[in-house]
Tab-separated table of C-alpha atoms and ligand atoms in Angstrom:
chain	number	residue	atom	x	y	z
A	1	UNK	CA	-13.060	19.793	24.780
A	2	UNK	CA	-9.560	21.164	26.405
A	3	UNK	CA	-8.779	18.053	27.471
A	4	UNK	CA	-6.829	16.689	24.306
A	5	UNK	CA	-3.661	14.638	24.788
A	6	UNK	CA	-0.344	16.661	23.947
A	7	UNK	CA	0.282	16.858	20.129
A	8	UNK	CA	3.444	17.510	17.794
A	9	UNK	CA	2.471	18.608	14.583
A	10	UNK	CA	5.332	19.069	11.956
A	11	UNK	CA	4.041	20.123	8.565
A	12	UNK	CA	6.160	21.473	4.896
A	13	UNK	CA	4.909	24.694	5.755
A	14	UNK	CA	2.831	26.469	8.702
A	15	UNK	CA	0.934	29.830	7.492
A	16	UNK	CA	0.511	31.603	10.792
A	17	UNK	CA	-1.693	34.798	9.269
A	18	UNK	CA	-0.033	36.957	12.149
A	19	UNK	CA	3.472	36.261	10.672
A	20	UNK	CA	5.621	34.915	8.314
A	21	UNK	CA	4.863	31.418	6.517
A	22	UNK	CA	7.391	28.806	8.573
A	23	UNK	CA	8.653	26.218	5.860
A	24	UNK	CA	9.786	23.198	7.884
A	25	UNK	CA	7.400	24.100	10.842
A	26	UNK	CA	6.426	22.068	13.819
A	27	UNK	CA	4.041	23.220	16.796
A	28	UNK	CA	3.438	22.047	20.239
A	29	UNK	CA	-0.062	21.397	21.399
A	30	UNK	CA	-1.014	21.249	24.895
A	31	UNK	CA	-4.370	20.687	26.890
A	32	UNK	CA	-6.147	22.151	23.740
A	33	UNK	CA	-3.549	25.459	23.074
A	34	UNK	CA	-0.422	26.065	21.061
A	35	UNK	CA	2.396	26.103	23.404
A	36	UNK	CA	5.796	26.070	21.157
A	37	UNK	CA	6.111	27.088	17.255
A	38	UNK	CA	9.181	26.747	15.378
A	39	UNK	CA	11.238	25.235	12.641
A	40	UNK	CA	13.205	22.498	11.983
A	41	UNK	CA	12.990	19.713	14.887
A	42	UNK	CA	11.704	20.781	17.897
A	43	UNK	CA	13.514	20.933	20.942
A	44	UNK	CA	13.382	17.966	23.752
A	45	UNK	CA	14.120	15.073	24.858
A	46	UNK	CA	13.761	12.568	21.491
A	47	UNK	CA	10.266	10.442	22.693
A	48	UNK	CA	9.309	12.961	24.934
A	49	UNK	CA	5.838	13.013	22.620
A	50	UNK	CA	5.854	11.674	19.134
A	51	UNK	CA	5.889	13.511	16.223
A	52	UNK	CA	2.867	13.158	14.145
A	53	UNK	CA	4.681	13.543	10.480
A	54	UNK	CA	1.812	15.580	8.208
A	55	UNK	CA	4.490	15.376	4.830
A	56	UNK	CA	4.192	17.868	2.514
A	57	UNK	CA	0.954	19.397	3.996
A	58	UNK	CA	0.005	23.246	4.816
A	59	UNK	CA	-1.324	23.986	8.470
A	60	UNK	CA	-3.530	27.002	8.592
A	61	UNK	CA	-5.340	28.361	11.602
A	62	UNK	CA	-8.715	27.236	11.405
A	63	UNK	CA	-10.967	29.025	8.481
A	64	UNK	CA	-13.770	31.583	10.017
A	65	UNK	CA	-17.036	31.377	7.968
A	66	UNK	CA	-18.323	35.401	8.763
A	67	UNK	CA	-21.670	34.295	7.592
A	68	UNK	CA	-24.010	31.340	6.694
A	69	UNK	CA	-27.642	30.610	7.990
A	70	UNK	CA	-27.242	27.131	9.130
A	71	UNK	CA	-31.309	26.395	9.199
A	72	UNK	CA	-30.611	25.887	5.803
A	73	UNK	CA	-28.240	23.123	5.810
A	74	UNK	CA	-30.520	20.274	4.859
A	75	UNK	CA	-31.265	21.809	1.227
A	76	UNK	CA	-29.849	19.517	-1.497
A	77	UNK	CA	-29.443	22.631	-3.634
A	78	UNK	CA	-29.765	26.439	-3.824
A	79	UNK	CA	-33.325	28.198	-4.583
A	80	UNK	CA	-34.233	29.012	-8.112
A	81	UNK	CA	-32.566	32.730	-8.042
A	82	UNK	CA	-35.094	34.452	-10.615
A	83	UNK	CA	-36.200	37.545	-10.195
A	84	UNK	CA	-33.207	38.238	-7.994
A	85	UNK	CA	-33.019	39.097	-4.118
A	86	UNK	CA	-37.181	39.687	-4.277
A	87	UNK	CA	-38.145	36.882	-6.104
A	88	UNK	CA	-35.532	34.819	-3.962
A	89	UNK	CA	-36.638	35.934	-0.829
A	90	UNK	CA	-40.609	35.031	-1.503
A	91	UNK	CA	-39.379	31.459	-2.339
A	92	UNK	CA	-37.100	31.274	1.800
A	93	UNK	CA	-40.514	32.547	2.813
A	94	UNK	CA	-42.631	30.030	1.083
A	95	UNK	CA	-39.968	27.244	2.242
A	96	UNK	CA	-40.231	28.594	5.848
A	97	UNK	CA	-44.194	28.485	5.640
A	98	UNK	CA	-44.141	24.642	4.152
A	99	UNK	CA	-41.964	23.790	7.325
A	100	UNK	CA	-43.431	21.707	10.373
A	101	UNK	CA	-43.935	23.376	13.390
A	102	UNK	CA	-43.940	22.955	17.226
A	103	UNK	CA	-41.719	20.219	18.117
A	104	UNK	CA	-41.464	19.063	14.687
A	105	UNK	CA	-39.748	22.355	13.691
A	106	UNK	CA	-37.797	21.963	16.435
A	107	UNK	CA	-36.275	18.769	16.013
A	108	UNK	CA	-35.596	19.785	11.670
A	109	UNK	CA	-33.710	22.762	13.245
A	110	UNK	CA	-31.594	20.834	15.357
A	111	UNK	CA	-30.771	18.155	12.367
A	112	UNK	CA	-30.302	20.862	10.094
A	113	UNK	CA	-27.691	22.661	12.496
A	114	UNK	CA	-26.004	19.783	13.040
A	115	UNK	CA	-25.918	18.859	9.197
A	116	UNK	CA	-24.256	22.558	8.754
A	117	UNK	CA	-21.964	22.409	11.289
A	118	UNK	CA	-20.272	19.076	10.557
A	119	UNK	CA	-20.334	19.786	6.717
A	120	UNK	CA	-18.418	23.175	7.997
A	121	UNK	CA	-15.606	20.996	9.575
A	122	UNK	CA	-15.032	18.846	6.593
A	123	UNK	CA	-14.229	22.212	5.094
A	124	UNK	CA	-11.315	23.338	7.528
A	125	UNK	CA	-13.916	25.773	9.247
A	126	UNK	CA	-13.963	26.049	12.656
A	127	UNK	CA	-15.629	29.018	13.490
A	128	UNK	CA	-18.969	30.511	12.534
A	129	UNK	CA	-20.919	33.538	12.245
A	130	UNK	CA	-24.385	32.266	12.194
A	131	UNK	CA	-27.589	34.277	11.563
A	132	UNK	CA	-30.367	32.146	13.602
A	133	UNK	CA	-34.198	32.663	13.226
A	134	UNK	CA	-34.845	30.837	16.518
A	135	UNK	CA	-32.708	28.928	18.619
A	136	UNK	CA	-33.282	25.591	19.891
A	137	UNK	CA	-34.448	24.675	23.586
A	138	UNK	CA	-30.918	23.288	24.602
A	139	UNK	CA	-28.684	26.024	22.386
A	140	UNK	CA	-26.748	25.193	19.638
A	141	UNK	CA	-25.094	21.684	19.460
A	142	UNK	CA	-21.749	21.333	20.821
A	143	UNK	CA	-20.086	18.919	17.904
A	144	UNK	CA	-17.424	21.181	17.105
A	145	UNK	CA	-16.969	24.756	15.738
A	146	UNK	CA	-17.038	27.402	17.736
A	147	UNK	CA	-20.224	29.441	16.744
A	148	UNK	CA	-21.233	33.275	17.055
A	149	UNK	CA	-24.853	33.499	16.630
A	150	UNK	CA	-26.482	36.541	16.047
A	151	UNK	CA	-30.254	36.545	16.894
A	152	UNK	CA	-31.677	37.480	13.639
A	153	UNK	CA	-35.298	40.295	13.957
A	154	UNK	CA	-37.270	42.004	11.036
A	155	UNK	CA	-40.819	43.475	10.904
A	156	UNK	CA	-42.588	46.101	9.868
A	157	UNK	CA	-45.089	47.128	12.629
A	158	UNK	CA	-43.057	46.973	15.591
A	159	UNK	CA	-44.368	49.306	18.152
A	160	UNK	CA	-42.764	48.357	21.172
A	161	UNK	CA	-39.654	49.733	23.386
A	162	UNK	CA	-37.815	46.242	24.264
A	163	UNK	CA	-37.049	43.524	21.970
A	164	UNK	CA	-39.391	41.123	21.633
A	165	UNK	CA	-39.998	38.714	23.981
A	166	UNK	CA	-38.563	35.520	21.462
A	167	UNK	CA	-34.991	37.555	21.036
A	168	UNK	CA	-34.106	38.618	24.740
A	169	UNK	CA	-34.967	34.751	25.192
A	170	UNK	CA	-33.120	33.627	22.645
A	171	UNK	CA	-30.431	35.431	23.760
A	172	UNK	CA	-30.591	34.484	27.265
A	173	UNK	CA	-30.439	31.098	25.807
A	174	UNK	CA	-27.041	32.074	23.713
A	175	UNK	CA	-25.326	33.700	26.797
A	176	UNK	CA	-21.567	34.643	25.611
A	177	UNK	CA	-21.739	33.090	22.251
A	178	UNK	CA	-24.911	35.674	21.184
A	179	UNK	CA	-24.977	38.751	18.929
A	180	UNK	CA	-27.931	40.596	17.124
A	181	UNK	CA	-29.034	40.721	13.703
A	182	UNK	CA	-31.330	43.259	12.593
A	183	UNK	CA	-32.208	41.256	9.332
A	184	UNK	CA	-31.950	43.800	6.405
A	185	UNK	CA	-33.454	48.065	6.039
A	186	UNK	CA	-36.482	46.732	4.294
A	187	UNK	CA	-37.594	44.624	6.693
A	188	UNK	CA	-36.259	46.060	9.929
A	189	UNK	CA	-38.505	49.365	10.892
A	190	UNK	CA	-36.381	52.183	12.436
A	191	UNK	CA	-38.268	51.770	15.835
A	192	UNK	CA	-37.200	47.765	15.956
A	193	UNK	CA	-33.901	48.565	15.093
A	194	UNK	CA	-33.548	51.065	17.577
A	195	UNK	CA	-34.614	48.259	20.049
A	196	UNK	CA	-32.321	45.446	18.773
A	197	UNK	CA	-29.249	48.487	18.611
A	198	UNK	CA	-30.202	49.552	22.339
A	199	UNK	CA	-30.248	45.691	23.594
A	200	UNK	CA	-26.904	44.879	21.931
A	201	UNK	CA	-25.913	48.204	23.914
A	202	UNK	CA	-27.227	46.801	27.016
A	203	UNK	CA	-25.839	43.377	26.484
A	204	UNK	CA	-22.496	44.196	25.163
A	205	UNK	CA	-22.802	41.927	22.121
A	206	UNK	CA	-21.766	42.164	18.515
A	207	UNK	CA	-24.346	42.646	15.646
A	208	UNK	CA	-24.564	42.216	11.888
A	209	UNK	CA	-27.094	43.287	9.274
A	210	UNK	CA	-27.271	42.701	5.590
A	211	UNK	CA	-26.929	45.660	3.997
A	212	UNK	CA	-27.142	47.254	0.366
A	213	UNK	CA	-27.848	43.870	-1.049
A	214	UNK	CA	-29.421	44.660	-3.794
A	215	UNK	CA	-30.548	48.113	-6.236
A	216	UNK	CA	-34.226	47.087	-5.159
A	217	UNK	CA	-33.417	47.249	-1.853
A	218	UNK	CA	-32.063	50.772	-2.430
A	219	UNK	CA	-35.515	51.791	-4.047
A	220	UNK	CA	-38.056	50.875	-1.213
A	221	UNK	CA	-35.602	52.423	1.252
A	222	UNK	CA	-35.240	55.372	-0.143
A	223	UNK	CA	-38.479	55.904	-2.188
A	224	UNK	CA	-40.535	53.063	-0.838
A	225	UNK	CA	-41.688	51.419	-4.213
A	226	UNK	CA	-40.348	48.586	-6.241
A	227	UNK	CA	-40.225	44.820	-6.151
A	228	UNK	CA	-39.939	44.512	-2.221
A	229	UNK	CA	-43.093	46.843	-1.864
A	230	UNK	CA	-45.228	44.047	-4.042
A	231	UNK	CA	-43.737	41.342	-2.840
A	232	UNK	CA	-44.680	42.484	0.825
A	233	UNK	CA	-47.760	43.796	0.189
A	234	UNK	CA	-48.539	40.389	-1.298
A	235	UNK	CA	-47.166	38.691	2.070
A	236	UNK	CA	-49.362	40.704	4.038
A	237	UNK	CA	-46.167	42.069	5.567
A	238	UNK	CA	-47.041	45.817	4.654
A	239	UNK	CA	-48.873	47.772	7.360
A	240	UNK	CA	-52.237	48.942	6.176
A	241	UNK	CA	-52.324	52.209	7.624
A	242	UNK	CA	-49.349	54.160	6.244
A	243	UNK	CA	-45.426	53.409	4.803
A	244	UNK	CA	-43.173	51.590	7.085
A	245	UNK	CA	-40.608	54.282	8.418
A	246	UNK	CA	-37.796	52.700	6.907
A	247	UNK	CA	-33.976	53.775	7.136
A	248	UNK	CA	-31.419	53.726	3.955
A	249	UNK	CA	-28.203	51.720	4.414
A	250	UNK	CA	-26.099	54.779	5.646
A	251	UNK	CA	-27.988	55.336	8.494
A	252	UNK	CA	-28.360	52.192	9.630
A	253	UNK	CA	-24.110	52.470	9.275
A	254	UNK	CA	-23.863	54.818	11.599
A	255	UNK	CA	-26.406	53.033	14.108
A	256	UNK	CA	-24.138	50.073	14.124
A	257	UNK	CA	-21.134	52.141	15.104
A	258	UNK	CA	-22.623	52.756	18.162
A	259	UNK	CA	-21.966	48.926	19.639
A	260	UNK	CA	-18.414	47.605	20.062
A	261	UNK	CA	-18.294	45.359	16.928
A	262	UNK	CA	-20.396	44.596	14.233
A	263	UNK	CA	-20.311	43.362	10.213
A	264	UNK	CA	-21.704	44.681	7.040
A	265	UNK	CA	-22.896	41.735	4.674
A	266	UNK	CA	-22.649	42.186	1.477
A	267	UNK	CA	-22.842	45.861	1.104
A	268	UNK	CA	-22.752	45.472	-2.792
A	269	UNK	CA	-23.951	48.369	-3.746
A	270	UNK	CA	-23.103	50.822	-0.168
A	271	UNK	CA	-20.796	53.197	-3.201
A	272	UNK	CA	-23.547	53.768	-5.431
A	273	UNK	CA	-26.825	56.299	-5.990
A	274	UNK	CA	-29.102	57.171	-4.404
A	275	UNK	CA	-26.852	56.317	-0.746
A	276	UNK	CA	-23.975	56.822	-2.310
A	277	UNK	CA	-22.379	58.208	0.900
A	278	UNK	CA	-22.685	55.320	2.681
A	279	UNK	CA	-19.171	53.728	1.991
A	280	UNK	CA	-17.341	56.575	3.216
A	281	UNK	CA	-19.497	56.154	6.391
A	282	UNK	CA	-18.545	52.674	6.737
A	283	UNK	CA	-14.501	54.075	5.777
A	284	UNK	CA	-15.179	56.457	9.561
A	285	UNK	CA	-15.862	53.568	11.359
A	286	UNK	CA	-13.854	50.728	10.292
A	287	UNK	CA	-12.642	50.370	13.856
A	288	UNK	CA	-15.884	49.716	14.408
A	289	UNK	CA	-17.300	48.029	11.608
A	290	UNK	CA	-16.581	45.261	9.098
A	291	UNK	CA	-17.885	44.132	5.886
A	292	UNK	CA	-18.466	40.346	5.022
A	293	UNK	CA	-18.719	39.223	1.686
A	294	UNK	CA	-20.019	35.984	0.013
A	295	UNK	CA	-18.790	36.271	-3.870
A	296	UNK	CA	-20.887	33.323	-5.221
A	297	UNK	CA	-24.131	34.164	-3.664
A	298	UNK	CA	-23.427	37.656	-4.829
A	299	UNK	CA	-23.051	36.297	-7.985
A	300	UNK	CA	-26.058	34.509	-7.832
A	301	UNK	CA	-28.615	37.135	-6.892
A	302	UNK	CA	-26.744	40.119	-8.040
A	303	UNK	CA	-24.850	38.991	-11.180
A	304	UNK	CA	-21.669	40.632	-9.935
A	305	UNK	CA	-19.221	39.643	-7.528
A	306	UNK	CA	-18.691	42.348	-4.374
A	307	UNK	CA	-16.634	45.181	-4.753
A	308	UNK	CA	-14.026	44.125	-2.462
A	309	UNK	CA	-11.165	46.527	-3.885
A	310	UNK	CA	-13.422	49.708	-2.910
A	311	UNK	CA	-13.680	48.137	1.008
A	312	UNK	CA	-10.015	47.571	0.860
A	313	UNK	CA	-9.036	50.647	-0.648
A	314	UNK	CA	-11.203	52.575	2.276
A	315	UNK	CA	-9.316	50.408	4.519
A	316	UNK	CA	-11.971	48.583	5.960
A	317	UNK	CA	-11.336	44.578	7.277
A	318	UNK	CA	-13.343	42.128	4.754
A	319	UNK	CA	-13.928	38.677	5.661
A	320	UNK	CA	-15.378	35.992	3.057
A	321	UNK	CA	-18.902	34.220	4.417
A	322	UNK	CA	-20.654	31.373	2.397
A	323	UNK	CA	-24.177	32.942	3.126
A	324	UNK	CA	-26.487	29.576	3.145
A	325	UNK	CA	-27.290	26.226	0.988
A	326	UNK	CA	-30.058	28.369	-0.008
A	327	UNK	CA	-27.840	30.250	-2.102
A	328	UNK	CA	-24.998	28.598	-2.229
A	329	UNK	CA	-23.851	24.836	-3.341
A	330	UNK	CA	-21.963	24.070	-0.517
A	331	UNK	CA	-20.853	26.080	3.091
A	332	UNK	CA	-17.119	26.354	1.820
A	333	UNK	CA	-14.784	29.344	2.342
A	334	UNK	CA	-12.369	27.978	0.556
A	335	UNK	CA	-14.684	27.569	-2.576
A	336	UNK	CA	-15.513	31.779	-1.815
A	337	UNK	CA	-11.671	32.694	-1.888
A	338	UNK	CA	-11.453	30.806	-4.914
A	339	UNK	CA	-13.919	32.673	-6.578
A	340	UNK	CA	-12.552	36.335	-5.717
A	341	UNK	CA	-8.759	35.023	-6.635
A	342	UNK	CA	-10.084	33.430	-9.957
A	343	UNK	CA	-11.548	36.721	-11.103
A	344	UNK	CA	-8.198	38.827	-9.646
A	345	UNK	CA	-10.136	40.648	-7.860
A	346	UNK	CA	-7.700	39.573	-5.103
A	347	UNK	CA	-4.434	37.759	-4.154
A	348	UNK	CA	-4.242	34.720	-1.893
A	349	UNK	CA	-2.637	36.511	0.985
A	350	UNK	CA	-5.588	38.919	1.138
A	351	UNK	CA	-7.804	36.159	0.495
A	352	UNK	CA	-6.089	34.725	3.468
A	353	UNK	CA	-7.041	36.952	5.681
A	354	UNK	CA	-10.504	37.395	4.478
A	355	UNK	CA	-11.040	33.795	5.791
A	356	UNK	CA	-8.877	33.691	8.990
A	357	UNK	CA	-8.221	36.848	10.774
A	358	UNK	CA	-10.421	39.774	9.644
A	359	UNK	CA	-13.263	37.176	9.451
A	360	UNK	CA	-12.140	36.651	13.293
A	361	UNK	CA	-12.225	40.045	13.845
A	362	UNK	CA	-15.723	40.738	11.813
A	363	UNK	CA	-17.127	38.160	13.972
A	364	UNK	CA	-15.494	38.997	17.238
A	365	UNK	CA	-13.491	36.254	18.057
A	366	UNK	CA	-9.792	37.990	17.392
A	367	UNK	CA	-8.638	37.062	20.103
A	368	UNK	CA	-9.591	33.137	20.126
A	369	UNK	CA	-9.365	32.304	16.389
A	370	UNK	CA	-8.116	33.758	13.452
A	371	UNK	CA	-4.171	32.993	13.158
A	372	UNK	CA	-1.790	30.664	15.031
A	373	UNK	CA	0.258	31.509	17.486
A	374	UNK	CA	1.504	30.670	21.302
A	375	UNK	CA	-1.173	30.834	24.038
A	376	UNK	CA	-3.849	30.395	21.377
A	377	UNK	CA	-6.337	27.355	20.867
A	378	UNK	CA	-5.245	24.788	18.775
A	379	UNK	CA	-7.967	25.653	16.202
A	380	UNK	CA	-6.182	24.050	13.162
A	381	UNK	CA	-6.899	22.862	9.457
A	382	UNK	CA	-4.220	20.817	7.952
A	383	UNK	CA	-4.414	21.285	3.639
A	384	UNK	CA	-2.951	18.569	1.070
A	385	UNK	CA	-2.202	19.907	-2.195
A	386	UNK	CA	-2.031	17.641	-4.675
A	387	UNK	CA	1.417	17.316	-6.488
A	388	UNK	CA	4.135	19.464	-6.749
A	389	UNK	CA	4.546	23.326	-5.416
A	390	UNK	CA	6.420	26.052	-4.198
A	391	UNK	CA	4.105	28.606	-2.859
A	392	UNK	CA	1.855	27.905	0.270
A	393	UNK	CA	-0.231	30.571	-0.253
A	394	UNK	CA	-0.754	29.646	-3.901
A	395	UNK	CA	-1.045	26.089	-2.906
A	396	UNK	CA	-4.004	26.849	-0.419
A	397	UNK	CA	-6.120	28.054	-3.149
A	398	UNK	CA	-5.893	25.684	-5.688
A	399	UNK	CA	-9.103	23.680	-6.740
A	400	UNK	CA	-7.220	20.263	-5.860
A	401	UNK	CA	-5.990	20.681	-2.524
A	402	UNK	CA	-7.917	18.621	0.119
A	403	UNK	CA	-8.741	19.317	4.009
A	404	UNK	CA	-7.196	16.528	6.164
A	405	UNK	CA	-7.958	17.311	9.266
A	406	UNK	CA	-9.746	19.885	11.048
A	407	UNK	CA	-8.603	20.611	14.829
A	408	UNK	CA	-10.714	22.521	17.410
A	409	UNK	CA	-8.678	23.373	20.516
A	410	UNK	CA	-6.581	20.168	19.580
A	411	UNK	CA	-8.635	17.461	19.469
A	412	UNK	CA	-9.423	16.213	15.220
A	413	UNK	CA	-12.868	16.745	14.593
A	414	UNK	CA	-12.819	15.730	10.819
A	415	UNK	CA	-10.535	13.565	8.845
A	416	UNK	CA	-7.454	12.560	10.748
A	417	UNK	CA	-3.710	13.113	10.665
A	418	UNK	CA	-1.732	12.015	7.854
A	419	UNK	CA	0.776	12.838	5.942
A	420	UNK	CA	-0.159	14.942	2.269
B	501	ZN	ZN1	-27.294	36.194	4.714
């Protein structure tokens, strides 16, 4: 994939995240990395390598999606959200039981990865956090973004000391591009999660969990009733003998802390009763830890959109994620930051970084994606806005403006290279 031919890119404007907005910008591209930035016309002898002309066009380092669940790609439409997270949840199980299996389940996988990850590129995004049930044979296909996949677990009765034997193959499978998801605190027991948190240890590897998703969640974690108790008892997920020991978001905060990087999705309700400590937990380790949002999903299930002022207000990085199609209409972060900015909950140039570099960081991939600058891969999306404006930042965000071209370490993987 490094082997791209040499590229000059000028564009109106060039949005670096790690710096100032270049109006007038060009950049050099060379066996897949950024070599030269600047403004104006670049320095050279004239023919040395054409200039590829992009107009009035915005280039923006490639967008990081912090979360999806590409297995769910091939859905023409969300799931019917009634009942909210519970009743949501038993209708991804029944889906998940209606699936083929063997080789059969197998091969859907595989289409439906590939169906996620090329509908990601049309939307500018070239890097993923993906949660991943199972992981095919030959690893995730190679057609373009670059893709973090943390191994997802849950269950109940777990009474073992390693991960299960699926995960540490899985992950053997994943190599450098793995990380580990303990799935969510009511479905994750404490001795599991101490397994999946000792392996990502081991293994020096990221990890995300879904946290403080929903006030029902809350309940069976701290009391053990509610919704999720029926709904598992009527899955045959509960253990017969006695209640799961389960752990309340907090604690399962400062588990996380203990490996070098990992996320918080969602975390909706991580400020309120009855864990109401647990966003001043997250606040002590935000070196650590992340949070990743996904506002329309949130919407969706929770009928409020995520408290992102309180994370940036404890100073902790937030990064946008789409979640899945099972929630979600379509797998674009653009669509997310539109959402938050719509509602003022934020302004574009934190909804900037939400989708570039603290996703990067949430996801760890800083230092390969995330912003654009010298040394880097050429990781690139290339925005039109339609008609007239004045503000790139502004500009990004409107409802109009169209991806190009999407560029993974230089080479276009969607659209193509024209002017806007
Ligand atoms: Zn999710």
């Amino acid at each position: 994939m490094s082997r791209a031919e040499p590229l000059h890119l000028r564009a109106r404007w060039i949005v670096p995240v790690g710096g100032p907005a270049i109006e007038d910008g060009w950049l050099r591209i060379e066996h897949g990395r950024i070599v030269a930035i600047g403004r104006h016309a670049p320095p050279g002898p004239p023919g040395e390598t054409a200039i590829t002309d992009l107009g009035d066009s915005i280039i923006l380092p490639g967008l990081v999606n912090a979360h999806t669940h590409l297995e769910f790609s091939d859905l023409e439409r969300p799931l019917d959200a009634d009942g909210g997270l519970p009743g949501w949840i038993a209708r991804v199980v029944a889906l998940r039981r209606a699936r083929p299996t063997g080789d059969a389940a197998e091969a859907r996988l595989v289409a439906a990865l590939r169906m996620g990850l090329g509908e990601s590129l049309s939307h500018g995004v070239t890097t993923i956090g993906e949660i991943a049930t199972a992981v095919p044979r030959g690893g995730y296909p190679s057609i373009g973004p670059r893709v973090r996949v943390y191994r997802e677990a849950l269950g109940l009765s777990f009474g073992g000391r390693g991960v299960p034997g699926v995960v540490a193959r899985d992950l053997d499978r994943l190599g450098d591009s793995a990380g580990i998801s303990p799935h969510a605190p009511m479905t994750v027991s404490s001795a599991l999660g101490r397994a999946l948190l000792r392996e990502a240890a081991r293994r020096d590897l990221p990890v995300t969990m879904h946290l403080a998703e929903s006030l029902a969640e809350l309940a069976y974690v701290t009391g053990g009733g509610g919704p999720f108790r029926d709904l598992f008892s009527t899955l045959g997920a509960w253990p017969a003998d006695r209640s799961p020991p389960v752990l309340p978001p907090s604690d399962w905060i400062s588990r996380l802390a203990r490996v070098r990087r990992g996320s918080v999705v969602h975390g909706t309700f991580l400020g309120e009763p009855p864990d109401a400590t647990a966003l001043d937990r997250l606040a002590r380790h935000r070196n650590r830890l992340g949070v990743v949002v996904c506002p329309r999903t949130t919407r969706l299930l929770s009928g409020r959109l995520p408290p992102v002022r309180q994370f940036l207000a404890a100073g902790v990085r937030v990064a946008i994620g789409t979640d899945s199609r099972a929630s979600n209409p379509d797998l674009s972060v653009l669509g997310e930051a539109r959402e938050l900015v719509g509602a003022g909950v934020v302004s574009p140039g934190e909804a900037l970084r939400m989708m570039t570099s603290d996703a990067a960081w949430n996801v760890a991939h800083e230092v390969r994606a995330g912003s654009i600058a010298v040394g880097r891969p050429a990781d690139l999306v290339v925005l039109a806005p339609s008609g007239q404006f004045t503000d790139p930042l502004d500009a990004i965000l409107r409802a109009d403006t169209r991806v190009v071209a999407t560029l993974r370490a230089g080479r276009v993987l969607h659209g193509r290279l024209a002017g806007g």
